[in-house]
Amino acid sequence: MKILSQATDEKLLDYIDGTLCAPEAEEIETQLRTNVFLKTRYDELKQVHDALRMTKSESPSLNFTNIVMRRLQDNPMPSTLSTTNGIILLAVVLLAVAIATVLLSKGVFDNVTTPTIDLNQINLPKYFEQPSGSFYMDLKLMINMIIVFNLGLAFMLLDRAVLRPYFKRRMG
Amino acid sequence: MTNDPDLPLIDRVLAGEQNAFADIVDRHKRYVFTIAMKVLLNKPEAEEAAQDAFIKAFHHLGTFNRQSKFSTWLYRIIFNTAITYKRKNKRVFQSIEHTIIAHPHEGEEILERTDKQKYVQQAMTKLNEADRAALSLFYLEEFSLEEIAEITNMAANTAKVRIHRARQRLGDELKTILNKEALTL
């Protein structure tokens, strides 16, 4: 029964909206003339429809625009990377990567390590276990890691500063 | 979307002419505020939410992809902003010291409303925010069902169903309210 009345309500609303085809509209009109319950429900929905048709847009305060513009001046757009600055930064990063790669290929960092750090000489409070041993880092490995990091940074800059603005302009 | 009347203004704003944004605000503030009011049912909060929505739109103007109308994009921002306000139950009461209150026209309109309209508005408060906003947009007759669906985060084919269901519910609520009124006479 609930499903039937739901379907009936939807038909009545379509009829009120004027979106029913002519034969269906005529069928509804015939039923409204003979079915008291249907007519009552139609009247209820029509009341709602007529009241809602009086809906008007509402007005904000008269100085609303001034308030918005003042807030924009107080909170300027967060700085974004301009295309020119992005390209310059990208060029600098790629230059650094190129220099590091050339130096690596020439063997400048071969067998070069950071100074050895002796953990025995570190004095920790008595509650902590005293570490032992020493360690150093291979500078060649460090430079490789820095190069990989800079390549990632370069791809990010390429995307933000060059590719996105270019494709956005093309789509616009 | 090459026939969107807002695009020339948007291009001017993106080129650095910030004052052009004031024209965009003037053009859309009524509907933005209306949507906020339908969600929040509170004028100071709706005013604050509407201002926030315009600020957000300005800061993200570069990300508007022009696949839909600018108005649809903007009204979706205010709808989401108002929903966020509702969920946070943010009570920000705007100081009216520098706020210019609208002309009493509004008061005259209120006087002219019939009782049935008043009861329908009362029944509207029982709907959820999305249905209330969708229904109001539908009866403003400026938006297609697809646009209403996009603004209120509904699937396109469910907007019509939800608007229908909302009106059914209003019909039931109105009957209840009128019966109660009759009993108090």
GROMACS .gro file of C-alpha atoms in nm:
model
  357
    1MET     CA    1   0.000   0.000   0.000
    2LYS     CA    2   0.283   0.234   0.091
    3ILE     CA    3   0.458   0.158  -0.238
    4LEU     CA    4   0.132   0.223  -0.426
    5SER     CA    5   0.077   0.561  -0.258
    6GLN     CA    6   0.440   0.653  -0.321
    7ALA     CA    7   0.394   0.586  -0.692
    8THR     CA    8   0.065   0.777  -0.682
    9ASP     CA    9   0.229   1.077  -0.513
   10GLU     CA   10   0.503   1.079  -0.775
   11LYS     CA   11   0.245   1.069  -1.055
   12LEU     CA   12   0.051   1.353  -0.891
   13LEU     CA   13   0.370   1.560  -0.852
   14ASP     CA   14   0.463   1.499  -1.215
   15TYR     CA   15   0.112   1.611  -1.309
   16ILE     CA   16   0.147   1.925  -1.094
   17ASP     CA   17   0.488   1.996  -1.252
   18GLY     CA   18   0.334   1.953  -1.599
   19THR     CA   19   0.582   1.684  -1.699
   20LEU     CA   20   0.334   1.405  -1.772
   21CYS     CA   21   0.256   1.319  -2.132
   22ALA     CA   22  -0.097   1.401  -2.251
   23PRO     CA   23  -0.253   1.052  -2.212
   24GLU     CA   24  -0.116   1.013  -1.858
   25ALA     CA   25  -0.231   1.363  -1.763
   26GLU     CA   26  -0.578   1.286  -1.892
   27GLU     CA   27  -0.588   0.965  -1.691
   28ILE     CA   28  -0.496   1.153  -1.374
   29GLU     CA   29  -0.764   1.413  -1.440
   30THR     CA   30  -1.024   1.140  -1.483
   31GLN     CA   31  -0.919   0.978  -1.155
   32LEU     CA   32  -0.925   1.312  -0.974
   33ARG     CA   33  -1.287   1.359  -1.077
   34THR     CA   34  -1.392   1.023  -0.935
   35ASN     CA   35  -1.150   0.939  -0.652
   36VAL     CA   36  -1.204   1.151  -0.341
   37PHE     CA   37  -0.890   1.026  -0.162
   38LEU     CA   38  -0.676   1.098  -0.465
   39LYS     CA   39  -0.828   1.446  -0.492
   40THR     CA   40  -0.751   1.512  -0.124
   41ARG     CA   41  -0.391   1.406  -0.167
   42TYR     CA   42  -0.366   1.616  -0.485
   43ASP     CA   43  -0.492   1.921  -0.293
   44GLU     CA   44  -0.233   1.865  -0.017
   45LEU     CA   45   0.052   1.842  -0.266
   46LYS     CA   46  -0.079   2.136  -0.468
   47GLN     CA   47  -0.086   2.353  -0.155
   48VAL     CA   48   0.279   2.269  -0.095
   49HIS     CA   49   0.363   2.339  -0.458
   50ASP     CA   50   0.182   2.676  -0.460
   51ALA     CA   51   0.347   2.783  -0.134
   52LEU     CA   52   0.692   2.683  -0.256
   53ARG     CA   53   0.640   2.872  -0.583
   54MET     CA   54   0.641   3.189  -0.375
   55THR     CA   55   1.002   3.108  -0.287
   56LYS     CA   56   1.221   3.405  -0.355
   57SER     CA   57   1.591   3.447  -0.318
   58GLU     CA   58   1.693   3.623   0.002
   59SER     CA   59   1.913   3.927   0.039
   60PRO     CA   60   2.227   3.945   0.250
   61SER     CA   61   2.323   4.270   0.422
   62LEU     CA   62   2.355   4.573   0.196
   63ASN     CA   63   2.730   4.608   0.251
   64PHE     CA   64   2.795   4.236   0.197
   65THR     CA   65   3.016   4.291  -0.107
   66ASN     CA   66   3.225   4.552   0.076
   67ILE     CA   67   3.276   4.314   0.367
   68VAL     CA   68   3.390   4.033   0.134
   69MET     CA   69   3.633   4.261  -0.053
   70ARG     CA   70   3.771   4.395   0.275
   71ARG     CA   71   3.826   4.041   0.401
   72LEU     CA   72   4.007   3.957   0.078
   73GLN     CA   73   4.238   4.253   0.127
   74ASP     CA   74   4.304   4.148   0.485
   75ASN     CA   75   4.367   3.788   0.374
   76PRO     CA   76   4.541   3.802   0.040
   77MET     CA   77   4.573   3.491  -0.170
   78PRO     CA   78   4.840   3.257  -0.033
   79SER     CA   79   5.152   3.283  -0.240
   80THR     CA   80   5.178   3.026  -0.513
   81LEU     CA   81   5.468   2.940  -0.733
   82SER     CA   82   5.455   3.154  -1.045
   83THR     CA   83   5.555   2.989  -1.372
   84THR     CA   84   5.869   3.201  -1.412
   85ASN     CA   85   5.992   3.137  -1.059
   86GLY     CA   86   5.910   2.770  -1.095
   87ILE     CA   87   6.114   2.739  -1.414
   88ILE     CA   88   6.411   2.920  -1.256
   89LEU     CA   89   6.398   2.693  -0.951
   90LEU     CA   90   6.371   2.388  -1.178
   91ALA     CA   91   6.675   2.502  -1.374
   92VAL     CA   92   6.877   2.549  -1.053
   93VAL     CA   93   6.781   2.205  -0.923
   94LEU     CA   94   6.868   2.038  -1.255
   95LEU     CA   95   7.201   2.224  -1.263
   96ALA     CA   96   7.285   2.100  -0.913
   97VAL     CA   97   7.190   1.745  -1.014
   98ALA     CA   98   7.403   1.774  -1.328
   99ILE     CA   99   7.708   1.901  -1.135
  100ALA     CA  100   7.675   1.626  -0.872
  101THR     CA  101   7.640   1.362  -1.144
  102VAL     CA  102   7.950   1.486  -1.328
  103LEU     CA  103   8.153   1.488  -1.006
  104LEU     CA  104   8.032   1.137  -0.923
  105SER     CA  105   8.123   1.009  -1.267
  106LYS     CA  106   8.472   1.157  -1.232
  107GLY     CA  107   8.515   0.964  -0.907
  108VAL     CA  108   8.553   1.269  -0.684
  109PHE     CA  109   8.356   1.104  -0.404
  110ASP     CA  110   8.508   0.757  -0.442
  111ASN     CA  111   8.636   0.620  -0.113
  112VAL     CA  112   8.548   0.940   0.066
  113THR     CA  113   8.360   0.907   0.390
  114THR     CA  114   8.225   1.137   0.656
  115PRO     CA  115   8.434   1.168   0.973
  116THR     CA  116   8.396   0.863   1.198
  117ILE     CA  117   8.172   0.917   1.498
  118ASP     CA  118   8.285   0.716   1.802
  119LEU     CA  119   7.978   0.626   2.004
  120ASN     CA  120   8.190   0.533   2.309
  121GLN     CA  121   8.277   0.897   2.356
  122ILE     CA  122   7.915   1.000   2.389
  123ASN     CA  123   7.820   1.042   2.753
  124LEU     CA  124   7.455   0.965   2.809
  125PRO     CA  125   7.271   0.991   3.146
  126LYS     CA  126   7.297   0.675   3.355
  127TYR     CA  127   6.940   0.564   3.277
  128PHE     CA  128   7.028   0.502   2.911
  129GLU     CA  129   7.228   0.212   2.779
  130GLN     CA  130   7.572   0.325   2.664
  131PRO     CA  131   7.605   0.255   2.289
  132SER     CA  132   7.928   0.107   2.162
  133GLY     CA  133   8.112   0.109   1.833
  134SER     CA  134   8.150   0.378   1.572
  135PHE     CA  135   8.000   0.465   1.239
  136TYR     CA  136   8.061   0.672   0.928
  137MET     CA  137   7.873   0.732   0.607
  138ASP     CA  138   7.994   0.677   0.258
  139LEU     CA  139   7.983   1.021   0.094
  140LYS     CA  140   7.920   0.871  -0.249
  141LEU     CA  141   7.603   0.704  -0.115
  142MET     CA  142   7.494   1.033   0.043
  143ILE     CA  143   7.542   1.223  -0.282
  144ASN     CA  144   7.344   0.956  -0.471
  145MET     CA  145   7.057   0.995  -0.224
  146ILE     CA  146   7.065   1.373  -0.260
  147ILE     CA  147   7.058   1.339  -0.640
  148VAL     CA  148   6.753   1.110  -0.626
  149PHE     CA  149   6.577   1.350  -0.388
  150ASN     CA  150   6.650   1.644  -0.618
  151LEU     CA  151   6.520   1.453  -0.920
  152GLY     CA  152   6.192   1.398  -0.735
  153LEU     CA  153   6.184   1.769  -0.651
  154ALA     CA  154   6.251   1.854  -1.014
  155PHE     CA  155   5.959   1.640  -1.135
  156MET     CA  156   5.732   1.810  -0.883
  157LEU     CA  157   5.842   2.155  -0.999
  158LEU     CA  158   5.796   2.054  -1.362
  159ASP     CA  159   5.439   1.950  -1.286
  160ARG     CA  160   5.342   2.255  -1.076
  161ALA     CA  161   5.522   2.527  -1.263
  162VAL     CA  162   5.513   2.415  -1.626
  163LEU     CA  163   5.278   2.130  -1.715
  164ARG     CA  164   4.967   2.222  -1.513
  165PRO     CA  165   4.955   2.588  -1.621
  166TYR     CA  166   5.020   2.484  -1.983
  167PHE     CA  167   4.738   2.231  -1.999
  168LYS     CA  168   4.502   2.460  -1.809
  169ARG     CA  169   4.562   2.733  -2.069
  170ARG     CA  170   4.503   2.484  -2.349
  171MET     CA  171   4.174   2.365  -2.199
  172GLY     CA  172   4.056   2.720  -2.134
  173MET     CA  173   3.138   2.615  -2.126
  174THR     CA  174   3.209   2.904  -2.362
  175ASN     CA  175   2.876   3.085  -2.305
  176ASP     CA  176   2.918   3.132  -1.930
  177PRO     CA  177   2.878   3.507  -1.867
  178ASP     CA  178   3.112   3.493  -1.567
  179LEU     CA  179   3.418   3.376  -1.762
  180PRO     CA  180   3.539   3.723  -1.872
  181LEU     CA  181   3.524   3.843  -1.511
  182ILE     CA  182   3.708   3.531  -1.392
  183ASP     CA  183   3.982   3.590  -1.648
  184ARG     CA  184   4.022   3.947  -1.525
  185VAL     CA  185   4.048   3.833  -1.164
  186LEU     CA  186   4.306   3.568  -1.257
  187ALA     CA  187   4.503   3.831  -1.447
  188GLY     CA  188   4.536   4.022  -1.121
  189GLU     CA  189   4.237   4.258  -1.126
  190GLN     CA  190   4.108   4.177  -0.779
  191ASN     CA  191   3.836   4.443  -0.791
  192ALA     CA  192   3.664   4.253  -1.071
  193PHE     CA  193   3.576   3.994  -0.807
  194ALA     CA  194   3.337   4.249  -0.654
  195ASP     CA  195   3.123   4.222  -0.968
  196ILE     CA  196   3.115   3.843  -0.928
  197VAL     CA  197   3.008   3.884  -0.565
  198ASP     CA  198   2.732   4.130  -0.661
  199ARG     CA  199   2.606   3.896  -0.930
  200HIS     CA  200   2.580   3.586  -0.711
  201LYS     CA  201   2.542   3.702  -0.352
  202ARG     CA  202   2.163   3.660  -0.341
  203TYR     CA  203   2.164   3.295  -0.443
  204VAL     CA  204   2.473   3.220  -0.235
  205PHE     CA  205   2.305   3.370   0.070
  206THR     CA  206   1.977   3.194  -0.008
  207ILE     CA  207   2.145   2.855  -0.021
  208ALA     CA  208   2.325   2.928   0.306
  209MET     CA  209   1.996   3.033   0.468
  210LYS     CA  210   1.820   2.716   0.353
  211VAL     CA  211   2.092   2.503   0.512
  212LEU     CA  212   2.159   2.702   0.828
  213LEU     CA  213   1.819   2.870   0.893
  214ASN     CA  214   2.008   3.145   1.075
  215LYS     CA  215   2.081   3.483   0.918
  216PRO     CA  216   2.411   3.576   1.092
  217GLU     CA  217   2.554   3.228   1.032
  218ALA     CA  218   2.434   3.228   0.671
  219GLU     CA  219   2.597   3.568   0.618
  220GLU     CA  220   2.926   3.443   0.762
  221ALA     CA  221   2.913   3.121   0.560
  222ALA     CA  222   2.837   3.314   0.241
  223GLN     CA  223   3.136   3.542   0.299
  224ASP     CA  224   3.360   3.240   0.363
  225ALA     CA  225   3.236   3.076   0.045
  226PHE     CA  226   3.329   3.379  -0.166
  227ILE     CA  227   3.674   3.394   0.000
  228LYS     CA  228   3.728   3.024  -0.077
  229ALA     CA  229   3.609   3.071  -0.434
  230PHE     CA  230   3.854   3.358  -0.482
  231HIS     CA  231   4.149   3.160  -0.345
  232HIS     CA  232   4.065   2.857  -0.560
  233LEU     CA  233   3.961   3.040  -0.873
  234GLY     CA  234   4.262   2.902  -1.054
  235THR     CA  235   4.135   2.547  -1.001
  236PHE     CA  236   3.792   2.609  -1.163
  237ASN     CA  237   3.810   2.378  -1.462
  238ARG     CA  238   3.524   2.540  -1.662
  239GLN     CA  239   3.358   2.202  -1.725
  240SER     CA  240   3.040   2.336  -1.560
  241LYS     CA  241   2.899   2.684  -1.514
  242PHE     CA  242   3.085   2.903  -1.268
  243SER     CA  243   2.761   2.957  -1.074
  244THR     CA  244   2.722   2.580  -1.024
  245TRP     CA  245   3.080   2.558  -0.897
  246LEU     CA  246   3.030   2.854  -0.663
  247TYR     CA  247   2.696   2.734  -0.527
  248ARG     CA  248   2.849   2.395  -0.457
  249ILE     CA  249   3.116   2.570  -0.249
  250ILE     CA  250   2.855   2.756  -0.043
  251PHE     CA  251   2.649   2.440   0.002
  252ASN     CA  252   2.952   2.248   0.134
  253THR     CA  253   3.061   2.544   0.348
  254ALA     CA  254   2.715   2.575   0.501
  255ILE     CA  255   2.701   2.201   0.570
  256THR     CA  256   3.040   2.225   0.745
  257TYR     CA  257   2.910   2.513   0.956
  258LYS     CA  258   2.603   2.308   1.045
  259ARG     CA  259   2.811   2.009   1.148
  260LYS     CA  260   3.048   2.213   1.359
  261ASN     CA  261   2.745   2.387   1.508
  262LYS     CA  262   2.947   2.700   1.480
  263ARG     CA  263   2.773   2.989   1.650
  264VAL     CA  264   2.930   3.305   1.518
  265PHE     CA  265   2.718   3.604   1.584
  266GLN     CA  266   2.826   3.879   1.356
  267SER     CA  267   2.846   4.223   1.510
  268ILE     CA  268   2.583   4.440   1.344
  269GLU     CA  269   2.774   4.756   1.418
  270HIS     CA  270   2.895   4.790   1.060
  271THR     CA  271   2.625   4.585   0.893
  272ILE     CA  272   2.364   4.771   0.697
  273ILE     CA  273   2.030   4.600   0.742
  274ALA     CA  274   1.827   4.538   0.430
  275HIS     CA  275   1.539   4.769   0.337
  276PRO     CA  276   1.201   4.694   0.507
  277HIS     CA  277   1.077   4.548   0.175
  278GLU     CA  278   1.155   4.216   0.339
  279GLY     CA  279   0.915   4.299   0.622
  280GLU     CA  280   0.639   4.377   0.378
  281GLU     CA  281   0.693   4.048   0.202
  282ILE     CA  282   0.662   3.868   0.533
  283LEU     CA  283   0.329   4.041   0.602
  284GLU     CA  284   0.197   3.937   0.264
  285ARG     CA  285   0.270   3.568   0.314
  286THR     CA  286  -0.033   3.350   0.368
  287ASP     CA  287  -0.061   3.125   0.671
  288LYS     CA  288  -0.016   2.819   0.447
  289GLN     CA  289   0.319   2.951   0.329
  290LYS     CA  290   0.419   3.009   0.686
  291TYR     CA  291   0.327   2.652   0.773
  292VAL     CA  292   0.513   2.518   0.470
  293GLN     CA  293   0.822   2.708   0.580
  294GLN     CA  294   0.773   2.560   0.925
  295ALA     CA  295   0.747   2.212   0.773
  296MET     CA  296   1.063   2.279   0.568
  297THR     CA  297   1.266   2.288   0.890
  298LYS     CA  298   1.189   1.917   0.932
  299LEU     CA  299   1.370   1.829   0.609
  300ASN     CA  300   1.742   1.758   0.598
  301GLU     CA  301   1.968   2.034   0.468
  302ALA     CA  302   2.032   1.882   0.126
  303ASP     CA  303   1.662   1.826   0.055
  304ARG     CA  304   1.576   2.174   0.177
  305ALA     CA  305   1.843   2.333  -0.041
  306ALA     CA  306   1.749   2.119  -0.344
  307LEU     CA  307   1.381   2.206  -0.307
  308SER     CA  308   1.455   2.579  -0.282
  309LEU     CA  309   1.681   2.568  -0.586
  310PHE     CA  310   1.412   2.378  -0.778
  311TYR     CA  311   1.151   2.643  -0.705
  312LEU     CA  312   1.381   2.934  -0.783
  313GLU     CA  313   1.344   2.794  -1.137
  314GLU     CA  314   1.691   2.899  -1.239
  315PHE     CA  315   1.853   2.558  -1.221
  316SER     CA  316   1.819   2.231  -1.406
  317LEU     CA  317   1.792   1.905  -1.211
  318GLU     CA  318   2.150   1.824  -1.317
  319GLU     CA  319   2.275   2.153  -1.175
  320ILE     CA  320   2.080   2.101  -0.853
  321ALA     CA  321   2.232   1.753  -0.821
  322GLU     CA  322   2.581   1.891  -0.876
  323ILE     CA  323   2.535   2.171  -0.621
  324THR     CA  324   2.393   1.946  -0.349
  325ASN     CA  325   2.628   1.648  -0.403
  326MET     CA  326   2.348   1.420  -0.522
  327ALA     CA  327   2.360   1.176  -0.809
  328ALA     CA  328   2.190   1.326  -1.113
  329ASN     CA  329   1.912   1.068  -1.127
  330THR     CA  330   1.828   1.095  -0.758
  331ALA     CA  331   1.773   1.473  -0.747
  332LYS     CA  332   1.424   1.446  -0.894
  333VAL     CA  333   1.334   1.157  -0.664
  334ARG     CA  334   1.455   1.343  -0.357
  335ILE     CA  335   1.271   1.660  -0.454
  336HIS     CA  336   0.954   1.456  -0.501
  337ARG     CA  337   1.003   1.281  -0.166
  338ALA     CA  338   1.069   1.614   0.005
  339ARG     CA  339   0.742   1.752  -0.126
  340GLN     CA  340   0.556   1.440  -0.019
  341ARG     CA  341   0.699   1.482   0.327
  342LEU     CA  342   0.604   1.850   0.330
  343GLY     CA  343   0.251   1.750   0.233
  344ASP     CA  344   0.234   1.512   0.529
  345GLU     CA  345   0.391   1.766   0.766
  346LEU     CA  346   0.152   2.039   0.650
  347LYS     CA  347  -0.144   1.811   0.716
  348THR     CA  348  -0.014   1.745   1.069
  349ILE     CA  349   0.047   2.114   1.136
  350LEU     CA  350  -0.295   2.218   1.005
  351ASN     CA  351  -0.463   1.948   1.215
  352LYS     CA  352  -0.282   2.075   1.525
  353GLU     CA  353  -0.384   2.430   1.446
  354ALA     CA  354  -0.744   2.322   1.405
  355LEU     CA  355  -0.739   2.151   1.745
  356THR     CA  356  -0.616   2.468   1.917
  357LEU     CA  357  -0.900   2.678   1.782
   0.00000   0.00000   0.00000
